[in-house]
CSV table of C-alpha atoms in Angstrom, one decimal:
chain,number,residue,atom,x,y,z
A,630,MET,CA,10.1,-87.4,34.4
A,631,SER,CA,10.0,-86.2,38.0
A,632,LEU,CA,8.7,-82.6,38.4
A,633,PRO,CA,9.5,-80.6,40.4
A,634,HIS,CA,12.8,-81.3,42.2
A,635,LEU,CA,12.3,-80.7,45.9
A,636,SER,CA,15.1,-79.8,48.3
A,637,PRO,CA,15.4,-82.2,51.3
A,638,ASP,CA,13.9,-79.5,53.7
A,639,VAL,CA,10.9,-78.8,51.5
A,640,ALA,CA,10.3,-82.5,50.8
A,641,ARG,CA,10.3,-83.3,54.5
A,642,ALA,CA,8.0,-80.4,55.4
A,643,LEU,CA,5.5,-81.3,52.7
A,644,LYS,CA,5.5,-85.0,53.7
A,645,ASP,CA,4.8,-83.9,57.3
A,646,ARG,CA,2.1,-81.5,56.2
A,647,ALA,CA,4.1,-78.7,57.9
A,648,PRO,CA,3.8,-75.1,56.7
A,649,VAL,CA,5.8,-74.1,53.6
A,650,VAL,CA,6.0,-70.8,51.8
A,651,ALA,CA,7.1,-70.5,48.1
A,652,LEU,CA,9.3,-67.7,47.0
A,653,GLU,CA,10.0,-66.4,43.5
A,654,SER,CA,13.5,-65.8,42.0
A,655,THR,CA,13.1,-62.9,39.6
A,656,ILE,CA,13.4,-60.6,42.5
A,657,ILE,CA,16.9,-62.1,42.9
A,658,THR,CA,18.0,-62.0,39.3
A,659,HIS,CA,16.1,-59.0,37.9
A,660,GLY,CA,14.8,-57.0,40.9
A,661,MET,CA,17.9,-56.1,43.0
A,662,PRO,CA,21.6,-55.6,42.4
A,663,TRP,CA,24.4,-57.9,43.7
A,664,PRO,CA,25.1,-58.3,46.6
A,665,GLN,CA,21.9,-56.9,48.1
A,666,ASN,CA,19.9,-59.5,46.2
A,667,LEU,CA,21.7,-62.4,48.0
A,668,GLU,CA,21.4,-60.7,51.4
A,669,MET,CA,17.7,-60.1,50.7
A,670,ALA,CA,17.1,-63.8,49.7
A,671,ARG,CA,18.9,-65.1,52.8
A,672,SER,CA,17.0,-62.6,55.0
A,673,VAL,CA,13.6,-63.6,53.6
A,674,GLU,CA,14.3,-67.3,54.0
A,675,ALA,CA,15.4,-66.7,57.6
A,676,ALA,CA,12.3,-64.6,58.3
A,677,ILE,CA,10.1,-67.5,57.2
A,678,ARG,CA,12.0,-70.0,59.3
A,679,ASP,CA,11.8,-67.7,62.3
A,680,ALA,CA,8.0,-67.5,61.7
A,681,GLY,CA,7.7,-71.3,61.9
A,682,ALA,CA,7.6,-72.3,58.2
A,683,THR,CA,9.9,-73.7,55.6
A,684,PRO,CA,11.0,-71.4,52.7
A,685,ALA,CA,11.0,-72.8,49.2
A,686,THR,CA,12.7,-70.5,46.7
A,687,ILE,CA,11.9,-71.6,43.2
A,688,ALA,CA,14.0,-71.4,40.0
A,689,VAL,CA,15.0,-73.4,36.9
A,690,LEU,CA,18.6,-74.5,37.1
A,691,GLU,CA,20.1,-76.2,34.1
A,692,GLY,CA,16.7,-77.4,33.0
A,693,LYS,CA,15.6,-78.6,36.4
A,694,LEU,CA,12.6,-77.0,38.2
A,695,CYS,CA,13.9,-76.6,41.7
A,696,VAL,CA,11.6,-76.0,44.6
A,697,GLY,CA,13.8,-75.1,47.5
A,698,LEU,CA,17.5,-73.9,47.0
A,699,ASP,CA,20.4,-74.5,49.2
A,700,ASP,CA,22.7,-71.5,50.1
A,701,ALA,CA,25.2,-72.3,47.4
A,702,GLN,CA,22.4,-72.4,44.8
A,703,LEU,CA,21.1,-69.1,46.1
A,704,GLU,CA,24.5,-67.5,45.8
A,705,GLN,CA,25.0,-68.9,42.3
A,706,LEU,CA,21.7,-67.6,41.1
A,707,ALA,CA,22.3,-64.2,42.7
A,708,GLN,CA,25.4,-63.8,40.6
A,709,THR,CA,24.0,-65.3,37.4
A,710,LYS,CA,24.1,-63.0,34.4
A,711,GLY,CA,21.5,-63.4,31.7
A,712,ALA,CA,19.1,-65.7,33.5
A,713,ALA,CA,15.8,-66.0,31.6
A,714,LYS,CA,12.8,-64.3,33.2
A,715,LEU,CA,10.3,-67.2,33.1
A,716,SER,CA,6.5,-67.0,33.0
A,717,ARG,CA,3.9,-69.5,31.9
A,718,ALA,CA,4.6,-69.1,28.2
A,719,ASP,CA,8.4,-69.8,28.2
A,720,MET,CA,9.0,-71.9,31.3
A,721,ALA,CA,8.7,-75.3,29.6
A,722,VAL,CA,10.9,-74.2,26.7
A,723,CYS,CA,13.7,-73.1,29.0
A,724,MET,CA,13.5,-76.4,30.9
A,725,ALA,CA,13.5,-78.5,27.7
A,726,ARG,CA,16.7,-76.7,26.5
A,727,GLY,CA,18.4,-77.2,29.9
A,728,GLY,CA,18.5,-73.5,30.5
A,729,THR,CA,18.6,-71.5,33.7
A,730,GLY,CA,15.8,-69.0,34.5
A,731,ALA,CA,14.2,-67.2,37.4
A,732,THR,CA,10.5,-67.6,38.0
A,733,THR,CA,8.0,-64.7,37.9
A,734,VAL,CA,4.8,-64.7,40.0
A,735,ALA,CA,3.0,-66.8,37.4
A,736,ALA,CA,5.8,-69.4,37.0
A,737,THR,CA,6.3,-69.6,40.8
A,738,MET,CA,2.6,-70.3,41.2
A,739,ILE,CA,2.8,-73.1,38.7
A,740,ALA,CA,5.7,-74.7,40.5
A,741,ALA,CA,4.1,-74.3,43.9
A,742,ARG,CA,1.0,-76.0,42.7
A,743,LEU,CA,3.0,-78.9,41.3
A,744,ALA,CA,4.8,-79.3,44.6
A,745,GLY,CA,1.6,-79.0,46.7
A,746,ILE,CA,2.6,-75.6,48.3
A,747,GLU,CA,-0.5,-73.4,49.1
A,748,VAL,CA,1.1,-70.0,49.9
A,749,PHE,CA,3.6,-67.8,48.0
A,750,ALA,CA,5.1,-64.6,49.3
A,751,THR,CA,6.5,-62.0,46.9
A,752,GLY,CA,7.1,-58.3,46.6
A,753,GLY,CA,4.5,-57.2,44.1
A,754,ILE,CA,2.6,-58.9,41.3
A,755,GLY,CA,2.5,-57.8,37.7
A,756,GLY,CA,-0.6,-56.3,36.2
A,757,ALA,CA,-2.0,-54.0,33.5
A,758,HIS,CA,0.7,-51.7,32.3
A,759,ARG,CA,0.0,-48.0,31.7
A,760,GLY,CA,-1.4,-47.7,28.2
A,761,ALA,CA,-2.6,-51.3,28.3
A,762,GLU,CA,-5.8,-50.1,26.6
A,763,THR,CA,-3.8,-49.8,23.4
A,764,SER,CA,-0.8,-52.0,24.0
A,765,PHE,CA,-2.7,-54.9,25.6
A,766,ASP,CA,0.4,-55.3,27.9
A,767,ILE,CA,-1.1,-57.2,30.8
A,768,SER,CA,1.0,-59.5,32.9
A,769,ALA,CA,0.3,-63.3,32.9
A,770,ASP,CA,0.3,-63.1,36.7
A,771,LEU,CA,-3.3,-62.0,36.6
A,772,GLN,CA,-4.5,-65.0,34.5
A,773,GLU,CA,-2.4,-67.3,36.8
A,774,LEU,CA,-4.2,-66.0,39.8
A,775,ALA,CA,-7.5,-66.8,38.1
A,776,GLN,CA,-6.6,-70.4,37.5
A,777,THR,CA,-3.9,-71.7,39.9
A,778,PRO,CA,-5.0,-72.4,43.5
A,779,VAL,CA,-2.2,-70.6,45.5
A,780,THR,CA,-2.6,-67.7,47.9
A,781,VAL,CA,-0.2,-64.9,46.9
A,782,VAL,CA,0.9,-62.4,49.5
A,783,ALA,CA,2.2,-59.2,48.0
A,784,ALA,CA,2.3,-55.5,48.7
A,785,GLY,CA,-0.2,-55.0,45.9
A,786,ALA,CA,0.7,-54.7,42.3
A,787,LYS,CA,3.9,-52.9,41.4
A,788,ALA,CA,3.2,-49.1,41.6
A,789,ILE,CA,4.7,-48.6,38.1
A,790,LEU,CA,1.6,-50.3,36.7
A,791,ASP,CA,-2.0,-49.0,36.0
A,792,LEU,CA,-3.5,-50.0,39.4
A,793,PRO,CA,-7.1,-49.2,38.6
A,794,LYS,CA,-7.0,-51.3,35.4
A,795,THR,CA,-5.2,-54.1,37.2
A,796,LEU,CA,-7.9,-54.1,39.9
A,797,GLU,CA,-10.6,-54.2,37.1
A,798,VAL,CA,-8.9,-57.1,35.4
A,799,LEU,CA,-8.7,-59.1,38.6
A,800,GLU,CA,-12.3,-58.4,39.3
A,801,THR,CA,-13.3,-59.6,35.8
A,802,LEU,CA,-11.2,-62.8,36.3
A,803,GLY,CA,-12.9,-63.5,39.7
A,804,VAL,CA,-9.7,-63.2,41.8
A,805,PRO,CA,-10.3,-62.2,45.4
A,806,VAL,CA,-8.2,-59.2,46.3
A,807,ILE,CA,-7.9,-59.0,50.1
A,808,ALA,CA,-6.3,-56.0,51.8
A,809,TYR,CA,-4.7,-57.1,55.1
A,810,GLY,CA,-5.5,-55.0,58.1
A,811,GLN,CA,-6.9,-51.9,56.2
A,812,ALA,CA,-9.6,-50.9,53.8
A,813,GLN,CA,-7.3,-49.3,51.2
A,814,LEU,CA,-5.4,-51.1,48.5
A,815,PRO,CA,-1.7,-50.7,49.1
A,816,ALA,CA,0.6,-49.6,46.2
A,817,PHE,CA,3.9,-51.4,46.8
A,818,TRP,CA,6.2,-48.7,48.2
A,819,SER,CA,3.2,-46.8,49.5
A,820,ARG,CA,0.5,-48.0,51.9
A,821,ASP,CA,-2.4,-46.4,50.1
A,822,ALA,CA,-3.0,-46.6,46.3
A,823,GLY,CA,-6.0,-44.2,46.5
A,824,LEU,CA,-8.3,-47.2,45.8
A,825,ALA,CA,-10.7,-49.1,48.1
A,826,ALA,CA,-9.9,-52.7,48.4
A,827,PRO,CA,-12.7,-55.1,47.4
A,828,LEU,CA,-12.1,-57.3,50.5
A,829,ARG,CA,-10.5,-57.0,53.8
A,830,ALA,CA,-9.0,-59.5,56.3
A,831,ASP,CA,-7.5,-58.8,59.7
A,832,THR,CA,-6.0,-62.2,60.6
A,833,ALA,CA,-4.1,-64.9,58.8
A,834,ALA,CA,-6.7,-67.4,60.0
A,835,GLU,CA,-9.4,-65.6,58.0
A,836,ILE,CA,-7.3,-65.8,54.9
A,837,ALA,CA,-6.6,-69.5,55.4
A,838,ARG,CA,-10.3,-70.3,56.0
A,839,ALA,CA,-11.2,-68.4,52.8
A,840,GLN,CA,-8.7,-70.4,50.8
A,841,ARG,CA,-10.2,-73.7,52.1
A,842,MET,CA,-13.7,-72.4,51.4
A,843,ARG,CA,-12.8,-71.6,47.8
A,844,ALA,CA,-11.6,-75.2,47.4
A,845,ALA,CA,-14.7,-76.6,49.0
A,846,LEU,CA,-16.8,-74.6,46.5
A,847,GLY,CA,-14.8,-75.9,43.6
A,848,LEU,CA,-13.7,-72.4,42.6
A,849,PRO,CA,-10.6,-72.3,40.5
A,850,GLY,CA,-7.7,-69.9,41.1
A,851,GLY,CA,-6.0,-68.4,44.1
A,852,GLN,CA,-6.3,-65.3,46.3
A,853,LEU,CA,-4.3,-62.1,46.2
A,854,VAL,CA,-3.5,-60.8,49.7
A,855,ALA,CA,-2.4,-57.2,49.5
A,856,ASN,CA,-0.2,-56.6,52.6
A,857,PRO,CA,0.8,-52.9,53.1
A,858,ILE,CA,4.4,-52.0,53.6
A,859,PRO,CA,5.3,-51.3,57.2
A,860,VAL,CA,4.7,-47.6,58.1
A,861,GLU,CA,8.3,-46.9,58.9
A,862,ALA,CA,9.5,-48.1,55.5
A,863,GLU,CA,6.9,-46.4,53.4
A,864,ILE,CA,7.6,-43.9,50.6
A,865,PRO,CA,4.3,-41.9,50.3
A,866,ARG,CA,2.4,-42.0,47.1
A,867,SER,CA,2.7,-38.2,46.8
A,868,GLU,CA,6.4,-38.6,46.6
A,869,MET,CA,6.5,-41.7,44.4
A,870,ASP,CA,4.0,-40.6,41.7
A,871,PRO,CA,6.2,-37.9,40.1
A,872,ILE,CA,9.3,-40.2,40.2
A,873,ILE,CA,7.3,-43.0,38.5
A,874,ALA,CA,6.1,-40.6,35.9
A,875,ARG,CA,9.6,-39.5,35.1
A,876,THR,CA,10.9,-43.1,34.8
A,877,MET,CA,8.0,-43.9,32.5
A,878,ALA,CA,9.0,-41.0,30.3
A,879,ASP,CA,12.6,-42.2,30.3
A,880,ALA,CA,11.6,-45.7,29.3
A,881,ALA,CA,9.6,-44.3,26.4
A,882,THR,CA,12.5,-42.1,25.3
A,883,HIS,CA,14.8,-45.1,25.3
A,884,ARG,CA,12.2,-47.3,23.6
A,885,ILE,CA,12.3,-49.9,26.4
A,886,THR,CA,9.7,-52.6,25.8
A,887,GLY,CA,8.5,-56.0,26.8
A,888,LYS,CA,10.1,-57.9,29.7
A,889,ALA,CA,12.9,-55.2,29.9
A,890,VAL,CA,10.4,-52.5,31.1
A,891,THR,CA,10.0,-53.5,34.7
A,892,PRO,CA,13.8,-54.0,35.5
A,893,TYR,CA,14.6,-50.7,33.8
A,894,LEU,CA,11.9,-48.8,35.7
A,895,LEU,CA,13.0,-50.3,39.0
A,896,GLN,CA,16.6,-49.4,38.4
A,897,ARG,CA,15.7,-45.8,37.5
A,898,ILE,CA,13.5,-45.5,40.5
A,899,TYR,CA,16.3,-46.7,42.7
A,900,GLU,CA,18.6,-44.0,41.2
A,901,LEU,CA,16.0,-41.3,41.6
A,902,THR,CA,15.2,-42.2,45.2
A,903,GLY,CA,18.8,-42.4,46.2
A,904,GLY,CA,18.4,-46.1,47.1
A,905,ARG,CA,15.3,-45.7,49.3
A,906,SER,CA,13.2,-47.7,46.9
A,907,LEU,CA,15.4,-50.7,47.4
A,908,GLU,CA,15.3,-50.4,51.2
A,909,ALA,CA,11.5,-50.2,51.0
A,910,ASN,CA,11.4,-53.2,48.7
A,911,ILE,CA,13.4,-55.3,51.1
A,912,ALA,CA,11.2,-54.2,54.0
A,913,LEU,CA,8.0,-55.1,52.2
A,914,VAL,CA,9.3,-58.5,51.0
A,915,LEU,CA,10.2,-59.4,54.6
A,916,ASN,CA,6.8,-58.2,55.8
A,917,ASN,CA,5.1,-60.4,53.2
A,918,ALA,CA,7.2,-63.4,54.0
A,919,ARG,CA,6.2,-63.2,57.7
A,920,LEU,CA,2.5,-62.9,56.8
A,921,GLY,CA,2.9,-65.8,54.3
A,922,ALA,CA,4.3,-68.0,57.0
A,923,ALA,CA,1.5,-67.1,59.3
A,924,ILE,CA,-1.1,-68.1,56.7
A,925,ALA,CA,0.8,-71.3,55.9
A,926,ARG,CA,0.7,-72.2,59.6
A,927,GLU,CA,-3.0,-71.6,59.7
A,928,LEU,CA,-3.6,-73.7,56.6
A,929,ALA,CA,-1.5,-76.6,58.1
A,930,SER,CA,-3.8,-76.6,61.1
A,931,LEU,CA,-7.0,-76.9,58.9
A,932,PRO,CA,-8.2,-80.1,57.3
A,933,ALA,CA,-7.2,-80.5,53.6
A,934,THR,CA,-10.1,-80.4,51.2
């Protein structure tokens, strides 16, 4: 069995030790509506190419773990109804059944490691949900960061989560949380979560060297690079907090649970912000893609450990 299936562009780049950036696919199937999801996917891939790296969007298509999608596959995925939302627990079952599914942060990290890709750019990671002290609802993304050696560039954890608890879990798991260019942890749509970041880096080169040093020390897991949304695209936390509180109450009223929570909340926030949350989401993903490409370029210039 050959795992994963590499697109020609990704296979060539990896063979040449050229920079490659992994991209998840749940943002396409579950995070944005059609046709904005396809436009976003194409724009993010183009931004990575323009920044001197090769994009590798990851998904399971008819049981095949694909690392790198062509434009026809991207369009097909963007219009797919009922694609599974895959994490570590259900990825293998979907593949064994010949199913189609979109990869979360955790599943994308697994596929990136299998392919030999060191950097992954996304929107925001999962984390500890509000009320996790009683529900134990904590994303598998955090455990994946603790064990899979991939640097993940995100605009922090999704702001609908319990960010202080998420940060505490990451600390317990030994995951480096590095804010890029500022001392504060960003909060997805907002640049400041009201929390100090444990670590700070101001250049892509610093981040790349830290990744190589972790490997040299034999430390498991990856790094979380928290890259703040561009100033011009930000929705301030003072504006977002009441909206998030209302969407959480709506979810509780309608008894939304499990994997359905995040897509429901994102859709309600989109409605309540008049579409501004989607515009901000696209801006931060593009920003993360560009930083991911810069880190991948720096890693390609360093000796492999």
